mmCIF file of C-alpha atoms in Angstrom:
data_model
loop_
_atom_site.group_PDB
_atom_site.id
_atom_site.type_symbol
_atom_site.label_atom_id
_atom_site.label_comp_id
_atom_site.label_asym_id
_atom_site.label_seq_id
_atom_site.Cartn_x
_atom_site.Cartn_y
_atom_site.Cartn_z
ATOM 1 C CA CYS A 1 0.078 -0.081 0.207
ATOM 2 C CA GLU A 2 2.887 2.655 0.606
ATOM 3 C CA ALA A 3 4.908 1.648 -2.184
ATOM 4 C CA HIS A 4 1.751 2.580 -4.582
ATOM 5 C CA LEU A 5 0.608 5.643 -2.549
ATOM 6 C CA GLU A 6 4.295 6.479 -2.652
ATOM 7 C CA ALA A 7 4.438 5.547 -6.683
ATOM 8 C CA LEU A 8 1.245 7.940 -7.009
ATOM 9 C CA LEU A 9 3.162 10.912 -5.167
ATOM 10 C CA ALA A 10 5.863 10.545 -7.255
ATOM 11 C CA ASP A 11 2.980 11.614 -10.593
ATOM 12 C CA SER A 12 0.897 13.811 -8.619
ATOM 13 C CA GLU A 13 0.032 15.719 -12.066
ATOM 14 C CA ALA A 14 -1.875 12.465 -13.211
ATOM 15 C CA VAL A 15 -3.775 12.536 -9.808
ATOM 16 C CA ASP A 16 -7.433 13.990 -9.850
ATOM 17 C CA GLY A 17 -8.104 16.785 -7.096
ATOM 18 C CA GLU A 18 -10.179 14.040 -4.867
ATOM 19 C CA SER A 19 -7.491 11.690 -4.614
ATOM 20 C CA LEU A 20 -5.199 13.979 -3.967
ATOM 21 C CA LEU A 21 -7.523 15.659 -0.601
ATOM 22 C CA ALA A 22 -8.022 12.239 0.064
ATOM 23 C CA ILE A 23 -4.313 11.483 0.342
ATOM 24 C CA VAL A 24 -3.383 14.799 1.920
ATOM 25 C CA THR A 25 -6.249 14.286 4.389
ATOM 26 C CA HIS A 26 -5.424 10.887 5.668
ATOM 27 C CA ALA A 27 -1.891 12.148 5.982
ATOM 28 C CA GLU A 28 -2.463 15.025 8.040
ATOM 29 C CA GLU A 29 -4.655 12.355 9.988
ATOM 30 C CA SER A 30 -2.021 10.050 10.265
ATOM 31 C CA ILE A 31 0.026 8.350 13.108
ATOM 32 C CA ALA A 32 1.532 5.787 11.222
ATOM 33 C CA MET A 33 2.188 7.382 7.833
ATOM 34 C CA PRO A 34 6.108 7.462 7.519
ATOM 35 C CA ALA A 35 7.108 10.756 7.268
ATOM 36 C CA HIS A 36 8.743 10.598 4.026
ATOM 37 C CA LEU A 37 5.344 10.102 3.229
ATOM 38 C CA LYS A 38 3.870 12.190 4.590
ATOM 39 C CA ALA A 39 6.070 15.048 3.533
ATOM 40 C CA ALA A 40 5.485 14.198 -0.030
ATOM 41 C CA ALA A 41 1.314 14.100 0.124
ATOM 42 C CA LEU A 42 2.108 17.640 1.323
ATOM 43 C CA ALA A 43 4.311 18.622 -1.518
ATOM 44 C CA ALA A 44 1.830 16.858 -4.068
ATOM 45 C CA ALA A 45 -0.999 18.983 -2.634
ATOM 46 C CA VAL A 46 1.324 22.683 -2.610
ATOM 47 C CA ARG A 47 1.579 21.720 -5.964
ATOM 48 C CA GLN A 48 -1.587 20.559 -7.446
ATOM 49 C CA TRP A 49 -3.018 23.267 -5.216
ATOM 50 C CA SER A 50 -5.960 24.412 -6.968
ATOM 51 C CA LYS A 51 -6.738 20.489 -8.287
ATOM 52 C CA VAL A 52 -7.135 20.404 -4.636
ATOM 53 C CA ALA A 53 -8.931 23.545 -3.960
ATOM 54 C CA GLU A 54 -11.661 22.190 -6.111
ATOM 55 C CA ALA A 55 -12.437 19.470 -4.148
ATOM 56 C CA VAL A 56 -11.858 21.049 -1.404
ATOM 57 C CA ASP A 57 -14.564 22.939 -2.663
ATOM 58 C CA LYS A 58 -16.907 20.009 -3.110
ATOM 59 C CA ASN A 59 -16.435 18.188 0.285
ATOM 60 C CA ALA A 60 -15.160 21.733 2.779
ATOM 61 C CA GLU A 61 -15.377 19.617 5.815
ATOM 62 C CA CYS A 62 -12.474 17.379 5.259
ATOM 63 C CA LEU A 63 -9.511 19.146 5.797
ATOM 64 C CA PRO A 64 -10.130 23.060 8.258
ATOM 65 C CA SER A 65 -10.121 25.914 7.120
ATOM 66 C CA SER A 66 -6.962 27.423 8.167
ATOM 67 C CA ARG A 67 -5.369 24.229 6.821
ATOM 68 C CA GLN A 68 -6.644 25.402 3.894
ATOM 69 C CA ALA A 69 -5.239 29.103 3.757
ATOM 70 C CA GLU A 70 -2.077 27.419 4.478
ATOM 71 C CA LEU A 71 -1.461 25.385 1.629
ATOM 72 C CA GLY A 72 -2.681 27.995 -0.443
ATOM 73 C CA ALA A 73 -0.586 29.949 0.823
ATOM 74 C CA LEU A 74 2.256 27.668 0.396
ATOM 75 C CA ASN A 75 1.157 27.478 -2.905
ATOM 76 C CA ARG A 76 2.224 31.427 -3.904
ATOM 77 C CA VAL A 77 5.585 30.562 -2.118
ATOM 78 C CA ARG A 78 6.274 27.856 -4.237
ATOM 79 C CA ARG A 79 4.955 29.395 -7.274
ATOM 80 C CA ARG A 80 6.805 32.180 -6.324
ATOM 81 C CA ASP A 81 10.739 30.629 -4.952
ATOM 82 C CA GLY A 82 10.136 27.304 -6.306
ATOM 83 C CA HIS A 83 10.004 25.589 -2.781
ATOM 84 C CA VAL A 84 7.678 23.291 -0.329
ATOM 85 C CA CYS A 85 7.645 24.134 2.623
ATOM 86 C CA GLY A 86 5.575 21.967 5.371
ATOM 87 C CA SER A 87 3.770 25.363 6.805
ATOM 88 C CA LEU A 88 3.925 28.627 6.776
ATOM 89 C CA GLU A 89 6.211 28.953 10.426
ATOM 90 C CA GLU A 90 8.284 26.497 8.550
ATOM 91 C CA TYR A 91 9.216 29.190 5.354
ATOM 92 C CA LEU A 92 9.255 32.159 7.930
ATOM 93 C CA HIS A 93 11.830 30.730 9.891
ATOM 94 C CA ALA A 94 13.892 29.335 6.749
ATOM 95 C CA ALA A 95 13.193 32.585 4.348
ATOM 96 C CA ALA A 96 14.074 34.901 7.750
ATOM 97 C CA ASP A 97 17.804 33.315 8.026
ATOM 98 C CA ASP A 98 18.292 33.774 4.437
ATOM 99 C CA LEU A 99 17.427 37.284 4.232
ATOM 100 C CA THR A 100 19.423 37.762 7.084
ATOM 101 C CA ALA A 101 22.715 36.121 5.564
ATOM 102 C CA TRP A 102 21.853 38.243 2.309
ATOM 103 C CA GLU A 103 21.326 41.427 3.804
ATOM 104 C CA ARG A 104 24.913 40.572 6.731
ATOM 105 C CA ASN A 105 27.327 39.963 3.916
ATOM 106 C CA LEU A 106 25.467 42.217 1.218
ATOM 107 C CA PRO A 107 29.039 45.021 0.844
ATOM 108 C CA SER A 108 27.598 48.657 2.024
ATOM 109 C CA ASP A 109 28.499 49.547 -1.814
ATOM 110 C CA ALA A 110 26.213 47.260 -2.889
ATOM 111 C CA PRO A 111 25.038 48.898 -6.342
ATOM 112 C CA GLN A 112 21.476 50.455 -6.159
ATOM 113 C CA LYS A 113 19.842 47.540 -7.704
ATOM 114 C CA ALA A 114 20.951 44.707 -5.656
ATOM 115 C CA LYS A 115 20.111 46.725 -2.423
ATOM 116 C CA LYS A 116 16.085 47.116 -3.850
ATOM 117 C CA HIS A 117 16.266 43.302 -4.525
ATOM 118 C CA LEU A 118 16.905 42.653 -1.595
ATOM 119 C CA GLU A 119 13.885 45.362 -0.022
ATOM 120 C CA LYS A 120 11.828 43.180 -2.611
ATOM 121 C CA ALA A 121 12.669 39.969 -1.181
ATOM 122 C CA TRP A 122 12.115 41.578 2.670
ATOM 123 C CA LEU A 123 8.228 42.973 1.417
ATOM 124 C CA HIS A 124 7.008 39.401 -0.018
ATOM 125 C CA TRP A 125 8.612 38.145 3.346
ATOM 126 C CA HIS A 126 5.923 40.549 4.952
ATOM 127 C CA GLN A 127 3.429 39.430 2.803
ATOM 128 C CA ILE A 128 3.290 35.934 3.576
ATOM 129 C CA LEU A 129 3.467 37.746 7.326
ATOM 130 C CA PHE A 130 0.117 38.976 7.061
ATOM 131 C CA GLU A 131 -1.500 36.335 5.480
ATOM 132 C CA TYR A 132 0.102 34.048 8.582
ATOM 133 C CA GLY A 133 -1.506 36.865 10.916
ATOM 134 C CA HIS A 134 -4.907 36.451 9.159
ATOM 135 C CA ILE A 135 -4.863 32.405 9.560
ATOM 136 C CA PHE A 136 -3.240 32.427 13.301
ATOM 137 C CA GLY A 137 -3.424 35.402 15.050
ATOM 138 C CA ALA A 138 -2.143 39.009 14.599
ATOM 139 C CA SER A 139 -0.567 38.730 17.657
ATOM 140 C CA LEU A 140 1.333 36.311 16.483
ATOM 141 C CA ALA A 141 2.381 37.831 13.914
ATOM 142 C CA GLU A 142 3.540 41.206 15.035
ATOM 143 C CA GLN A 143 5.218 38.549 17.169
ATOM 144 C CA TRP A 144 7.970 38.082 14.032
ATOM 145 C CA ARG A 145 7.683 41.475 13.138
ATOM 146 C CA HIS A 146 9.400 42.479 16.043
ATOM 147 C CA ARG A 147 12.109 39.803 15.603
ATOM 148 C CA ILE A 148 12.446 40.654 12.670
ATOM 149 C CA ARG A 149 12.193 44.505 12.827
ATOM 150 C CA SER A 150 15.478 44.350 15.810
ATOM 151 C CA ARG A 151 17.490 41.823 13.749
ATOM 152 C CA ARG A 152 17.380 44.314 11.014
ATOM 153 C CA GLU A 153 17.344 47.441 12.657
ATOM 154 C CA GLN A 154 20.716 46.048 14.613
ATOM 155 C CA LEU A 155 22.303 45.184 11.000
ATOM 156 C CA ARG A 156 21.402 48.632 10.163
ATOM 157 C CA GLU A 157 23.341 50.345 12.585
ATOM 158 C CA GLU A 158 26.607 48.203 12.031
ATOM 159 C CA ARG A 159 26.680 48.746 8.575
ATOM 160 C CA THR A 160 25.493 52.269 9.113
ATOM 161 C CA LEU A 161 28.380 52.682 11.453
ATOM 162 C CA LYS A 162 31.118 50.714 9.293
ATOM 163 C CA VAL A 163 31.012 53.164 6.127
ATOM 164 C CA GLY A 164 30.992 56.288 8.532
ATOM 165 C CA GLN A 165 34.220 55.039 9.524
ATOM 166 C CA GLN A 166 34.864 53.712 5.840
ATOM 167 C CA MET A 167 34.193 57.202 4.648
ATOM 168 C CA GLN A 168 35.902 58.989 7.631
ATOM 169 C CA LEU A 169 33.067 61.343 8.160
ATOM 170 C CA PRO A 170 33.735 64.460 10.097
ATOM 171 C CA ALA A 171 32.484 64.640 13.991
ATOM 172 C CA GLY A 172 28.934 64.707 14.379
ATOM 173 C CA ARG A 173 28.066 64.038 10.515
ATOM 174 C CA VAL A 174 26.509 59.991 10.161
ATOM 175 C CA TRP A 175 25.755 57.408 7.414
ATOM 176 C CA PHE A 176 21.889 57.513 6.285
ATOM 177 C CA GLU A 177 20.285 53.883 4.661
ATOM 178 C CA ALA A 178 17.671 54.075 3.323
ATOM 179 C CA THR A 179 15.344 50.809 2.453
ATOM 180 C CA ALA A 180 11.748 50.472 1.336
ATOM 181 C CA ASP A 181 9.844 52.019 3.961
ATOM 182 C CA TRP A 182 10.099 56.076 4.683
ATOM 183 C CA ARG A 183 12.639 56.350 7.033
ATOM 184 C CA GLU A 184 13.277 60.116 8.723
ATOM 185 C CA VAL A 185 16.413 62.163 7.263
ATOM 186 C CA PRO A 186 18.570 63.113 10.632
ATOM 187 C CA GLY A 187 19.810 66.811 10.092
ATOM 188 C CA ASN A 188 23.426 65.882 10.492
ATOM 189 C CA ALA A 189 22.782 62.698 8.378
ATOM 190 C CA ILE A 190 24.784 62.203 4.510
ATOM 191 C CA CYS A 191 22.226 60.349 1.890
ATOM 192 C CA PRO A 192 23.319 58.345 -1.716
ATOM 193 C CA ALA A 193 22.398 59.311 -4.600
ATOM 194 C CA GLY A 194 18.695 58.202 -5.885
ATOM 195 C CA LEU A 195 16.966 58.392 -2.869
ATOM 196 C CA GLU A 196 13.285 59.741 -2.899
ATOM 197 C CA TYR A 197 12.547 62.492 -0.378
ATOM 198 C CA ARG A 198 9.300 62.871 1.925
ATOM 199 C CA PHE A 199 9.048 66.920 3.470
ATOM 200 C CA ASP A 200 6.837 66.626 6.258
ATOM 201 C CA MET A 201 5.276 70.431 6.253
ATOM 202 C CA GLN A 202 3.631 69.521 9.925
ATOM 203 C CA THR A 203 7.092 68.573 11.357
ATOM 204 C CA GLY A 204 9.462 70.392 9.262
ATOM 205 C CA LYS A 205 11.138 66.428 8.970
ATOM 206 C CA ASN A 206 12.685 64.481 6.084
ATOM 207 C CA PHE A 207 11.858 61.278 5.357
ATOM 208 C CA ALA A 208 13.673 59.022 2.507
ATOM 209 C CA ARG A 209 13.338 55.878 1.503
ATOM 210 C CA LEU A 210 14.723 53.445 -2.088
ATOM 211 C CA THR A 211 13.287 54.337 -5.074
ATOM 212 C CA MET A 212 11.069 50.895 -5.717
#
């Protein structure tokens, strides 16, 4: 039986939606099913989610609504990045680690194009986090958001200090590093070229961000 199931999952494109739904439902509920078959069933459901979703519409009680939403989000992740993850939490962990490593290793003099590419990748991460919050609760999503914001701010402060030392800025001057979000530009900051600026008439403060 396991060998037959493994053969079916190896060619999931040929399996109809109702059968895939039955397989993934069994995998979600089974204690005895081997881990590799559970992973294969999940991967097949994520890859063929359009077919599975049609089957779910006819038999919605097979999968909890939260799991349906999660599998749909994982399908979008797979279409964009090519990765199949077992859960949104798994994706958020792995993607955040990868993006943090990318950001840490990105040279301070990297082209603006590379920095924009990184910011767009983070933007996609936050979009998936929004979906995660919609499914599992805004408070959990906010905890993720706070951790990542703190992690990125620490990296930004380290880079800003390093660039200032490399440029031998005069005492009291600081290097400004822009992101995709509007950030206040301190009065003593030196900004790179190519940023988008906004002046707040009420506060008299300047803000800048990368031109995305």
